[in-house]
Amino acid sequence: MNSILFFRCVYIIFILACIFEVGYGKTVFEYVFNKACQSEGINLVLIPWGTYLLWPIVLNGPCNGLLEFVIIGTLKAPTDKAYSINVDHWITFQHIDGLIITGGGKLDGQGPSAWNENNCSKDPNCKTLPISLRFNFVNNSRISYLHSVNSKEAHVNIWGCNHMKLNHIHIIAPKDSPNTDGIRIGSSSNIEILNSIIATGDDCVAMSSGSKDIIIQNVKCGPGHGISVGSLGRFPNEKDVSGLWVTNCTFIGSQNGLRVKTWATPYSSNVFNLTFEDIIMDNVNNPIIIDQQYCPHANCQKGNSQVQIQDVKYRNIKGTSYSKLAVTFDCSKIKPCENIELNHIDLTYKSARGHAASSCSNAKGIAIGQQQPRSCL
Ligand SMILES: *[C@@H]1O[C@H](CO)[C@@H](O)[C@H](O)[C@H]1NC(C)=O
Ligand SMILES: *[C@@H]1O[C@H](CO)[C@@H](O)[C@H](O)[C@H]1NC(C)=O
Ligand SMILES: *[C@@H]1O[C@H](CO)[C@@H](O)[C@H](O)[C@H]1NC(C)=O
Ligand SMILES: *[C@@H]1O[C@H](CO)[C@@H](O)[C@H](O)[C@H]1NC(C)=O
């Protein structure tokens, strides 16, 4: 156990870095990380009370023992334009087996300094801004009691990871901030997101190509764009998405609730075994939606999606829809959605006396129990 040493080292030098507000934090952070990574056993790195400026950093394993980061203070990302436009990350952990991050501290991405550089809604080939926290090829990790505010782009990106548990995570950015997804997952399996609050300008959780066996439980989403599978089908050779279980979650004032989105392109993959259970919608624009003609830009490739969606269950979904169309299944003509289950759906249209409605195209499945709106399956 080298925690005392690390504690002293981090503490003293971070205070200097803090006082002088120099880009000094990075060297210290790297030094401490490398020491901790090289040691066997459990190694603690403590970021104590206070606010520290930290330059973009990659914390690269493999390590010889288990790493535990206890973040108590606040880390702030730099606001320099040169850095915002040229780096895809702020803090990256990669190639690590056995990582714990906890402590109740905060990561402040200082997004307001960079959001006006984001022109992705106009330019499909835009450069993306830095993601606050990236995990690349990290196995067996637990991230808990962490706050992330105002990321410049997404808050957390999980890529090539297995067995990760995120618990008591609090993510926040304004509802009109561009592309500030809460948690993005791709090419990863056995990921759990539990007991968390995610309020941003984009997706609450987005699961792209290769996401497998994901559990999302007791999560509050909104504002933002809801929990999304996808978008899928934008690129060739995407991997399947399967084994998603979303349970006991609440959506408040979000643009979507439970969404699957695929582009209408010639690239094929499969989406199957998704279960959405015990969900409350509070004034959500599209509570349940499968959109196989997803097109966030004006000029998308037009055609039929080749992404096959099947075995998707919606069980006990209730609350209010902000729009009349509470349930939308807009599936592909050549790969219709198969085996969709609507089971006890109770969604009312909030802002008028009319009833909520549902719309199906190319969707096959069954309706069980109460159905409000009336099922179109
Ligand atoms: C993570 O697990 C995968 C699959 O078991 C393995 O191939 C990879 O080497 C592991 N990575 C690390 C950093 O331990
Ligand atoms: C978007 O911004 C980049 C610079 O970050 C610029 O090169 C590109 O031309 C811009 N695109 C549009 C459509 O404004
Ligand atoms: C469901 O979520 C609520 C809070 O949103 C929590 O109080 C309750 O314990 C959760 N129930 C289960 C079964 O997890
Ligand atoms: C479906 O997904 C759930 C939740 O991730 C998983 O536990 C289950 O084993 C999967 N079922 C099949 C048939 O793959």
CSV table of C-alpha atoms and ligand atoms in Angstrom, one decimal:
chain,number,residue,atom,x,y,z
A,1,MET,CA,0.0,0.0,0.0
A,2,ASN,CA,1.6,3.2,-1.1
A,3,SER,CA,-1.3,5.5,-0.4
A,4,ILE,CA,0.5,7.7,2.1
A,5,LEU,CA,3.3,8.5,-0.3
A,6,PHE,CA,0.9,9.2,-3.1
A,7,PHE,CA,-1.3,11.2,-0.8
A,8,ARG,CA,1.6,13.5,0.2
A,9,CYS,CA,2.9,13.8,-3.2
A,10,VAL,CA,-0.4,14.6,-4.9
A,11,TYR,CA,-1.5,16.9,-2.1
A,12,ILE,CA,1.6,19.1,-1.9
A,13,ILE,CA,2.2,19.5,-5.6
A,14,PHE,CA,-1.4,19.9,-6.5
A,15,ILE,CA,-1.7,22.7,-4.1
A,16,LEU,CA,1.2,24.4,-5.9
A,17,ALA,CA,-0.4,23.7,-9.2
A,18,CYS,CA,-3.6,25.2,-7.8
A,19,ILE,CA,-2.1,28.3,-6.5
A,20,PHE,CA,-0.2,29.1,-9.7
A,21,GLU,CA,-2.9,27.8,-12.0
A,22,VAL,CA,-0.3,26.4,-14.3
A,23,GLY,CA,-0.6,23.4,-16.5
A,24,TYR,CA,1.5,21.6,-14.0
A,25,GLY,CA,-1.2,19.3,-12.9
A,26,LYS,CA,-0.6,17.0,-15.8
A,27,THR,CA,3.0,16.2,-15.0
A,28,VAL,CA,2.1,15.5,-11.4
A,29,PHE,CA,-0.9,13.4,-12.3
A,30,GLU,CA,1.1,11.4,-14.7
A,31,TYR,CA,4.0,10.9,-12.3
A,32,VAL,CA,1.6,9.7,-9.5
A,33,PHE,CA,-0.3,7.5,-11.9
A,34,ASN,CA,2.8,5.8,-13.2
A,35,LYS,CA,4.1,5.2,-9.6
A,36,ALA,CA,0.7,3.7,-8.6
A,37,CYS,CA,0.5,1.7,-11.8
A,38,GLN,CA,3.9,0.1,-11.4
A,39,SER,CA,3.2,-1.0,-7.8
A,40,GLU,CA,1.6,-4.3,-6.9
A,41,GLY,CA,-1.4,-4.7,-4.6
A,42,ILE,CA,-4.0,-2.0,-4.2
A,43,ASN,CA,-2.7,1.5,-5.0
A,44,LEU,CA,-4.6,4.6,-4.0
A,45,VAL,CA,-4.3,7.9,-5.7
A,46,LEU,CA,-6.0,10.7,-3.9
A,47,ILE,CA,-7.1,14.0,-5.4
A,48,PRO,CA,-7.9,16.0,-2.2
A,49,TRP,CA,-10.2,19.0,-1.5
A,50,GLY,CA,-9.7,21.9,-3.8
A,51,THR,CA,-10.0,22.8,-7.5
A,52,TYR,CA,-7.3,21.8,-9.9
A,53,LEU,CA,-6.7,22.6,-13.5
A,54,LEU,CA,-5.7,19.4,-15.4
A,55,TRP,CA,-4.5,19.3,-19.0
A,56,PRO,CA,-5.6,16.5,-21.3
A,57,ILE,CA,-4.1,13.2,-20.1
A,58,VAL,CA,-3.9,9.6,-21.1
A,59,LEU,CA,-3.4,7.2,-18.1
A,60,ASN,CA,-2.1,4.1,-19.8
A,61,GLY,CA,-1.8,0.6,-18.3
A,62,PRO,CA,-1.3,-2.2,-18.0
A,63,CYS,CA,-0.6,-1.9,-14.3
A,64,ASN,CA,0.8,-4.4,-11.9
A,65,GLY,CA,-1.9,-4.0,-9.2
A,66,LEU,CA,-5.3,-2.6,-8.7
A,67,LEU,CA,-5.7,1.2,-9.0
A,68,GLU,CA,-8.1,3.2,-6.9
A,69,PHE,CA,-8.6,6.9,-7.7
A,70,VAL,CA,-10.3,8.8,-4.9
A,71,ILE,CA,-11.4,12.1,-6.3
A,72,ILE,CA,-12.6,14.4,-3.6
A,73,GLY,CA,-11.9,17.8,-5.1
A,74,THR,CA,-12.8,19.3,-8.5
A,75,LEU,CA,-10.8,18.8,-11.6
A,76,LYS,CA,-11.2,21.5,-14.3
A,77,ALA,CA,-10.5,21.1,-18.0
A,78,PRO,CA,-8.6,23.8,-19.8
A,79,THR,CA,-10.5,26.3,-21.9
A,80,ASP,CA,-7.9,27.0,-24.5
A,81,LYS,CA,-9.3,26.8,-28.1
A,82,ALA,CA,-6.2,25.1,-29.5
A,83,TYR,CA,-6.7,22.2,-27.1
A,84,SER,CA,-10.5,22.1,-27.5
A,85,ILE,CA,-10.3,21.6,-31.3
A,86,ASN,CA,-7.3,19.2,-31.5
A,87,VAL,CA,-7.8,16.7,-28.7
A,88,ASP,CA,-10.5,14.0,-28.5
A,89,HIS,CA,-10.3,13.5,-24.8
A,90,TRP,CA,-9.7,15.2,-21.5
A,91,ILE,CA,-9.0,12.3,-19.2
A,92,THR,CA,-8.5,8.8,-20.7
A,93,PHE,CA,-7.9,5.6,-18.8
A,94,GLN,CA,-6.8,2.8,-21.1
A,95,HIS,CA,-5.5,-0.8,-21.0
A,96,ILE,CA,-6.2,-1.3,-17.3
A,97,ASP,CA,-7.5,-4.4,-15.6
A,98,GLY,CA,-8.9,-3.5,-12.1
A,99,LEU,CA,-9.8,0.2,-11.7
A,100,ILE,CA,-11.8,1.9,-9.0
A,101,ILE,CA,-12.8,5.6,-9.2
A,102,THR,CA,-14.8,7.1,-6.3
A,103,GLY,CA,-14.8,9.9,-3.8
A,104,GLY,CA,-17.7,12.2,-4.6
A,105,GLY,CA,-15.6,14.7,-6.5
A,106,LYS,CA,-16.3,16.5,-9.7
A,107,LEU,CA,-15.0,16.7,-13.3
A,108,ASP,CA,-15.8,20.1,-14.8
A,109,GLY,CA,-15.3,20.0,-18.6
A,110,GLN,CA,-15.8,23.7,-18.9
A,111,GLY,CA,-18.0,23.2,-21.9
A,112,PRO,CA,-19.4,26.7,-22.2
A,113,SER,CA,-15.9,27.8,-23.4
A,114,ALA,CA,-16.1,25.5,-26.4
A,115,TRP,CA,-19.8,24.7,-27.3
A,116,ASN,CA,-19.9,27.5,-29.9
A,117,GLU,CA,-17.0,25.7,-31.8
A,118,ASN,CA,-19.3,22.8,-32.4
A,119,ASN,CA,-20.8,22.9,-35.9
A,120,CYS,CA,-21.7,19.2,-36.2
A,121,SER,CA,-25.4,20.0,-36.9
A,122,LYS,CA,-24.2,21.9,-40.0
A,123,ASP,CA,-21.2,19.8,-41.0
A,124,PRO,CA,-21.4,16.0,-40.9
A,125,ASN,CA,-17.6,15.8,-41.1
A,126,CYS,CA,-17.1,18.2,-38.2
A,127,LYS,CA,-14.3,17.8,-35.7
A,128,THR,CA,-15.6,16.8,-32.4
A,129,LEU,CA,-14.7,18.4,-29.1
A,130,PRO,CA,-13.0,16.6,-26.2
A,131,ILE,CA,-14.9,13.9,-24.3
A,132,SER,CA,-14.4,14.4,-20.6
A,133,LEU,CA,-13.8,10.9,-19.5
A,134,ARG,CA,-12.8,8.0,-21.8
A,135,PHE,CA,-12.3,4.4,-20.9
A,136,ASN,CA,-10.6,2.4,-23.6
A,137,PHE,CA,-10.0,-1.3,-23.1
A,138,VAL,CA,-10.6,-1.2,-19.3
A,139,ASN,CA,-11.7,-4.5,-17.6
A,140,ASN,CA,-13.2,-5.0,-14.2
A,141,SER,CA,-13.8,-1.5,-13.0
A,142,ARG,CA,-16.2,0.3,-10.6
A,143,ILE,CA,-16.9,3.9,-11.0
A,144,SER,CA,-19.0,5.4,-8.3
A,145,TYR,CA,-19.9,8.7,-6.6
A,146,LEU,CA,-18.6,10.9,-9.4
A,147,HIS,CA,-20.0,14.1,-10.7
A,148,SER,CA,-19.4,15.3,-14.3
A,149,VAL,CA,-20.6,18.7,-15.4
A,150,ASN,CA,-20.5,20.6,-18.7
A,151,SER,CA,-18.4,18.3,-20.8
A,152,LYS,CA,-17.3,19.9,-24.1
A,153,GLU,CA,-18.7,16.9,-26.0
A,154,ALA,CA,-19.9,13.6,-24.4
A,155,HIS,CA,-19.3,13.2,-20.7
A,156,VAL,CA,-18.3,9.5,-20.5
A,157,ASN,CA,-17.2,7.2,-23.3
A,158,ILE,CA,-16.8,3.5,-22.8
A,159,TRP,CA,-15.0,1.6,-25.6
A,160,GLY,CA,-13.7,-1.9,-25.6
A,161,CYS,CA,-14.4,-2.5,-21.9
A,162,ASN,CA,-15.8,-5.5,-20.1
A,163,HIS,CA,-17.3,-5.7,-16.6
A,164,MET,CA,-17.7,-2.1,-15.6
A,165,LYS,CA,-20.2,-0.9,-13.0
A,166,LEU,CA,-21.1,2.7,-12.8
A,167,ASN,CA,-23.0,3.5,-9.6
A,168,HIS,CA,-24.3,6.9,-8.2
A,169,ILE,CA,-23.0,8.9,-11.1
A,170,HIS,CA,-24.4,12.5,-11.5
A,171,ILE,CA,-24.0,14.0,-15.0
A,172,ILE,CA,-25.3,17.5,-15.8
A,173,ALA,CA,-25.1,19.9,-18.7
A,174,PRO,CA,-27.7,22.4,-20.0
A,175,LYS,CA,-30.5,21.0,-22.2
A,176,ASP,CA,-29.4,23.1,-25.2
A,177,SER,CA,-25.6,22.1,-25.0
A,178,PRO,CA,-24.5,20.3,-28.2
A,179,ASN,CA,-23.6,16.6,-28.2
A,180,THR,CA,-23.2,16.4,-24.5
A,181,ASP,CA,-24.2,12.7,-24.3
A,182,GLY,CA,-24.2,11.3,-20.7
A,183,ILE,CA,-22.7,7.9,-21.3
A,184,ARG,CA,-21.7,6.4,-24.6
A,185,ILE,CA,-21.0,2.7,-24.9
A,186,GLY,CA,-19.5,0.8,-27.9
A,187,SER,CA,-17.8,-2.6,-28.4
A,188,SER,CA,-18.2,-3.4,-24.7
A,189,SER,CA,-20.0,-6.0,-22.6
A,190,ASN,CA,-21.3,-6.5,-19.1
A,191,ILE,CA,-21.7,-2.8,-18.3
A,192,GLU,CA,-24.0,-1.7,-15.5
A,193,ILE,CA,-25.3,1.8,-14.9
A,194,LEU,CA,-27.1,2.1,-11.6
A,195,ASN,CA,-28.7,4.7,-9.3
A,196,SER,CA,-27.7,7.6,-11.4
A,197,ILE,CA,-29.0,11.0,-12.6
A,198,ILE,CA,-28.2,12.2,-16.1
A,199,ALA,CA,-29.4,15.5,-17.4
A,200,THR,CA,-27.8,16.8,-20.6
A,201,GLY,CA,-28.3,18.3,-24.0
A,202,ASP,CA,-28.1,14.9,-25.8
A,203,ASP,CA,-28.6,11.2,-25.2
A,204,CYS,CA,-28.8,10.0,-21.6
A,205,VAL,CA,-27.1,6.7,-22.5
A,206,ALA,CA,-26.3,5.8,-26.1
A,207,MET,CA,-25.3,2.2,-27.0
A,208,SER,CA,-23.6,1.8,-30.4
A,209,SER,CA,-22.1,-1.0,-32.4
A,210,GLY,CA,-20.9,-4.0,-30.3
A,211,SER,CA,-22.7,-3.1,-27.1
A,212,LYS,CA,-23.7,-6.4,-25.3
A,213,ASP,CA,-25.2,-7.3,-22.0
A,214,ILE,CA,-25.9,-3.8,-20.6
A,215,ILE,CA,-28.1,-3.2,-17.5
A,216,ILE,CA,-29.5,0.3,-16.8
A,217,GLN,CA,-31.3,0.4,-13.5
A,218,ASN,CA,-32.7,3.2,-11.3
A,219,VAL,CA,-31.5,6.0,-13.6
A,220,LYS,CA,-33.2,9.3,-14.0
A,221,CYS,CA,-32.9,10.9,-17.4
A,222,GLY,CA,-33.8,14.3,-18.6
A,223,PRO,CA,-33.6,16.8,-20.0
A,224,GLY,CA,-31.9,15.3,-23.0
A,225,HIS,CA,-32.6,12.8,-25.8
A,226,GLY,CA,-33.3,9.7,-23.8
A,227,ILE,CA,-31.8,6.2,-23.8
A,228,SER,CA,-30.8,5.3,-27.3
A,229,VAL,CA,-29.7,2.1,-29.0
A,230,GLY,CA,-27.7,3.6,-31.9
A,231,SER,CA,-27.4,5.3,-34.0
A,232,LEU,CA,-26.6,2.2,-36.0
A,233,GLY,CA,-26.0,1.5,-39.7
A,234,ARG,CA,-24.0,4.6,-40.5
A,235,PHE,CA,-20.8,2.8,-41.2
A,236,PRO,CA,-19.9,-0.6,-42.8
A,237,ASN,CA,-19.0,-3.7,-40.6
A,238,GLU,CA,-20.8,-2.6,-37.4
A,239,LYS,CA,-21.3,-5.3,-34.8
A,240,ASP,CA,-24.6,-6.4,-33.3
A,241,VAL,CA,-26.2,-4.8,-30.2
A,242,SER,CA,-27.9,-7.3,-27.9
A,243,GLY,CA,-28.8,-8.1,-24.3
A,244,LEU,CA,-30.0,-4.7,-23.0
A,245,TRP,CA,-32.1,-4.5,-19.8
A,246,VAL,CA,-33.4,-1.1,-18.8
A,247,THR,CA,-35.5,-1.2,-15.6
A,248,ASN,CA,-37.0,1.2,-13.1
A,249,CYS,CA,-35.9,4.3,-14.9
A,250,THR,CA,-37.7,7.7,-15.1
A,251,PHE,CA,-37.6,10.2,-18.0
A,252,ILE,CA,-38.4,13.8,-17.2
A,253,GLY,CA,-39.1,16.3,-20.0
A,254,SER,CA,-36.7,14.5,-22.5
A,255,GLN,CA,-37.1,14.5,-26.2
A,256,ASN,CA,-37.2,10.7,-26.4
A,257,GLY,CA,-37.6,8.0,-23.8
A,258,LEU,CA,-36.7,4.6,-25.2
A,259,ARG,CA,-35.3,4.9,-28.7
A,260,VAL,CA,-33.7,2.7,-31.3
A,261,LYS,CA,-32.3,4.6,-34.2
A,262,THR,CA,-30.7,3.3,-37.4
A,263,TRP,CA,-29.7,5.1,-40.6
A,264,ALA,CA,-31.3,4.1,-43.9
A,265,THR,CA,-28.1,2.9,-45.4
A,266,PRO,CA,-26.9,-0.4,-47.0
A,267,TYR,CA,-24.9,-1.5,-43.9
A,268,SER,CA,-26.3,-4.4,-42.0
A,269,SER,CA,-26.2,-5.6,-38.4
A,270,ASN,CA,-28.7,-7.0,-35.8
A,271,VAL,CA,-30.3,-5.6,-32.7
A,272,PHE,CA,-32.0,-8.1,-30.5
A,273,ASN,CA,-33.0,-9.0,-27.0
A,274,LEU,CA,-33.8,-5.6,-25.6
A,275,THR,CA,-36.1,-5.3,-22.5
A,276,PHE,CA,-37.5,-2.0,-21.2
A,277,GLU,CA,-39.4,-2.6,-17.9
A,278,ASP,CA,-41.0,-0.5,-15.2
A,279,ILE,CA,-40.4,2.9,-16.8
A,280,ILE,CA,-42.0,6.2,-16.0
A,281,MET,CA,-42.4,8.9,-18.6
A,282,ASP,CA,-43.0,12.5,-17.4
A,283,ASN,CA,-43.8,14.8,-20.3
A,284,VAL,CA,-41.6,13.0,-22.9
A,285,ASN,CA,-41.9,13.9,-26.5
A,286,ASN,CA,-41.4,10.4,-28.0
A,287,PRO,CA,-41.8,7.9,-25.1
A,288,ILE,CA,-41.3,4.8,-27.2
A,289,ILE,CA,-39.7,5.1,-30.6
A,290,ILE,CA,-38.0,2.9,-33.2
A,291,ASP,CA,-36.7,5.1,-36.0
A,292,GLN,CA,-35.1,3.3,-38.9
A,293,GLN,CA,-34.9,6.4,-41.0
A,294,TYR,CA,-32.7,8.4,-38.6
A,295,CYS,CA,-31.3,11.4,-40.3
A,296,PRO,CA,-29.8,14.2,-38.1
A,297,HIS,CA,-28.6,16.2,-41.1
A,298,ALA,CA,-30.4,17.6,-44.1
A,299,ASN,CA,-28.9,15.3,-46.7
A,300,CYS,CA,-28.7,11.7,-45.6
A,301,GLN,CA,-28.4,8.7,-47.9
A,302,LYS,CA,-32.0,7.6,-48.6
A,303,GLY,CA,-33.0,3.9,-48.8
A,304,ASN,CA,-34.0,1.1,-46.5
A,305,SER,CA,-32.2,0.3,-43.3
A,306,GLN,CA,-30.5,-3.1,-43.3
A,307,VAL,CA,-30.4,-3.3,-39.5
A,308,GLN,CA,-32.6,-6.2,-38.3
A,309,ILE,CA,-34.4,-5.4,-35.1
A,310,GLN,CA,-36.0,-8.2,-33.1
A,311,ASP,CA,-37.1,-9.4,-29.7
A,312,VAL,CA,-37.8,-6.0,-28.1
A,313,LYS,CA,-40.0,-6.0,-25.0
A,314,TYR,CA,-41.7,-3.0,-23.5
A,315,ARG,CA,-43.3,-3.9,-20.1
A,316,ASN,CA,-45.1,-1.6,-17.7
A,317,ILE,CA,-44.4,1.7,-19.3
A,318,LYS,CA,-46.5,4.5,-18.0
A,319,GLY,CA,-46.8,8.3,-17.7
A,320,THR,CA,-47.3,11.2,-20.0
A,321,SER,CA,-46.4,11.9,-23.6
A,322,TYR,CA,-45.7,15.5,-24.6
A,323,SER,CA,-46.7,14.8,-28.2
A,324,LYS,CA,-49.8,12.9,-29.3
A,325,LEU,CA,-47.7,10.1,-30.9
A,326,ALA,CA,-46.6,8.2,-27.8
A,327,VAL,CA,-45.6,5.0,-29.6
A,328,THR,CA,-43.8,5.0,-33.0
A,329,PHE,CA,-42.4,1.9,-34.8
A,330,ASP,CA,-41.0,3.2,-38.1
A,331,CYS,CA,-39.2,0.0,-39.2
A,332,SER,CA,-37.4,-1.0,-42.4
A,333,LYS,CA,-39.4,-2.2,-45.3
A,334,ILE,CA,-36.9,-4.8,-46.2
A,335,LYS,CA,-36.0,-5.8,-42.6
A,336,PRO,CA,-39.3,-5.4,-40.7
A,337,CYS,CA,-39.1,-5.3,-36.9
A,338,GLU,CA,-39.9,-8.8,-35.5
A,339,ASN,CA,-41.3,-10.0,-32.2
A,340,ILE,CA,-42.0,-6.6,-30.6
A,341,GLU,CA,-43.9,-7.0,-27.3
A,342,LEU,CA,-46.1,-4.2,-25.9
A,343,ASN,CA,-47.0,-5.3,-22.4
A,344,HIS,CA,-49.1,-3.0,-20.1
A,345,ILE,CA,-48.6,0.4,-21.7
A,346,ASP,CA,-50.3,3.4,-20.1
A,347,LEU,CA,-49.2,6.6,-21.7
A,348,THR,CA,-51.5,9.6,-21.8
A,349,TYR,CA,-51.3,12.7,-24.0
A,350,LYS,CA,-50.8,15.5,-21.6
A,351,SER,CA,-51.4,18.8,-23.4
A,352,ALA,CA,-54.9,18.2,-24.9
A,353,ARG,CA,-58.1,16.3,-24.3
A,354,GLY,CA,-57.4,13.8,-27.2
A,355,HIS,CA,-56.0,10.4,-26.6
A,356,ALA,CA,-52.4,9.4,-27.3
A,357,ALA,CA,-51.8,7.6,-30.5
A,358,SER,CA,-49.4,4.9,-31.9
A,359,SER,CA,-48.0,4.4,-35.3
A,360,CYS,CA,-46.6,1.2,-36.9
A,361,SER,CA,-44.9,0.6,-40.2
A,362,ASN,CA,-43.3,-2.7,-40.9
A,363,ALA,CA,-43.5,-3.8,-37.3
A,364,LYS,CA,-44.7,-7.3,-36.2
A,365,GLY,CA,-45.4,-8.4,-32.6
A,366,ILE,CA,-47.9,-8.8,-29.9
A,367,ALA,CA,-49.8,-6.6,-27.4
A,368,ILE,CA,-50.5,-7.9,-23.9
A,369,GLY,CA,-52.6,-6.3,-21.2
A,370,GLN,CA,-53.6,-2.7,-21.0
A,371,GLN,CA,-52.8,-0.6,-24.1
A,372,GLN,CA,-53.0,3.1,-24.0
A,373,PRO,CA,-52.5,4.3,-26.7
A,374,ARG,CA,-54.3,1.5,-28.6
A,375,SER,CA,-51.6,-0.9,-30.0
A,376,CYS,CA,-50.9,-0.7,-33.7
A,377,LEU,CA,-49.1,-4.0,-33.8
B,1,LIG,C1,-9.8,-7.4,-21.1
B,1,LIG,O1,-10.5,-8.6,-21.4
B,1,LIG,C2,-10.4,-9.0,-22.7
B,1,LIG,C3,-11.3,-10.2,-22.9
B,1,LIG,O2,-11.3,-11.1,-21.9
B,1,LIG,C4,-8.9,-9.4,-23.0
B,1,LIG,O3,-8.8,-9.8,-24.3
B,1,LIG,C5,-8.1,-8.1,-22.8
B,1,LIG,O4,-6.7,-8.4,-22.9
B,1,LIG,C6,-8.3,-7.6,-21.4
B,1,LIG,N1,-7.7,-6.3,-21.2
B,1,LIG,C7,-7.0,-5.9,-20.2
B,1,LIG,C8,-6.3,-4.5,-20.2
B,1,LIG,O5,-6.8,-6.6,-19.2
B,2,LIG,C1,-16.9,23.7,-39.0
B,2,LIG,O1,-15.8,24.0,-38.3
B,2,LIG,C2,-14.5,23.7,-38.8
B,2,LIG,C3,-13.4,24.1,-37.9
B,2,LIG,O2,-13.6,23.6,-36.7
B,2,LIG,C4,-14.4,24.3,-40.2
B,2,LIG,O3,-13.1,23.8,-40.8
B,2,LIG,C5,-15.5,23.9,-41.1
B,2,LIG,O4,-15.4,24.5,-42.4
B,2,LIG,C6,-16.9,24.3,-40.4
B,2,LIG,N1,-18.0,23.8,-41.2
B,2,LIG,C7,-19.0,24.6,-41.5
B,2,LIG,C8,-20.1,24.0,-42.4
B,2,LIG,O5,-19.2,25.7,-41.1
B,3,LIG,C1,-36.9,2.2,-8.3
B,3,LIG,O1,-36.4,3.6,-8.3
B,3,LIG,C2,-36.8,4.3,-7.2
B,3,LIG,C3,-36.3,5.7,-7.3
B,3,LIG,O2,-36.4,6.2,-8.6
B,3,LIG,C4,-36.2,3.7,-5.9
B,3,LIG,O3,-36.7,4.4,-4.8
B,3,LIG,C5,-36.7,2.2,-5.8
B,3,LIG,O4,-36.0,1.6,-4.7
B,3,LIG,C6,-36.3,1.5,-7.1
B,3,LIG,N1,-36.8,0.1,-7.0
B,3,LIG,C7,-36.1,-0.9,-7.3
B,3,LIG,C8,-36.8,-2.2,-7.3
B,3,LIG,O5,-35.0,-0.9,-7.7
B,4,LIG,C1,-31.2,-11.2,-23.0
B,4,LIG,O1,-30.6,-10.1,-22.3
B,4,LIG,C2,-30.6,-10.3,-20.9
B,4,LIG,C3,-30.2,-9.0,-20.2
B,4,LIG,O2,-29.0,-8.4,-20.7
B,4,LIG,C4,-29.7,-11.4,-20.6
B,4,LIG,O3,-29.6,-11.6,-19.2
B,4,LIG,C5,-30.2,-12.7,-21.2
B,4,LIG,O4,-29.4,-13.8,-21.0
B,4,LIG,C6,-30.4,-12.5,-22.8
B,4,LIG,N1,-31.1,-13.6,-23.3
B,4,LIG,C7,-30.7,-14.3,-24.4
B,4,LIG,C8,-31.6,-15.3,-24.9
B,4,LIG,O5,-29.6,-14.0,-24.9
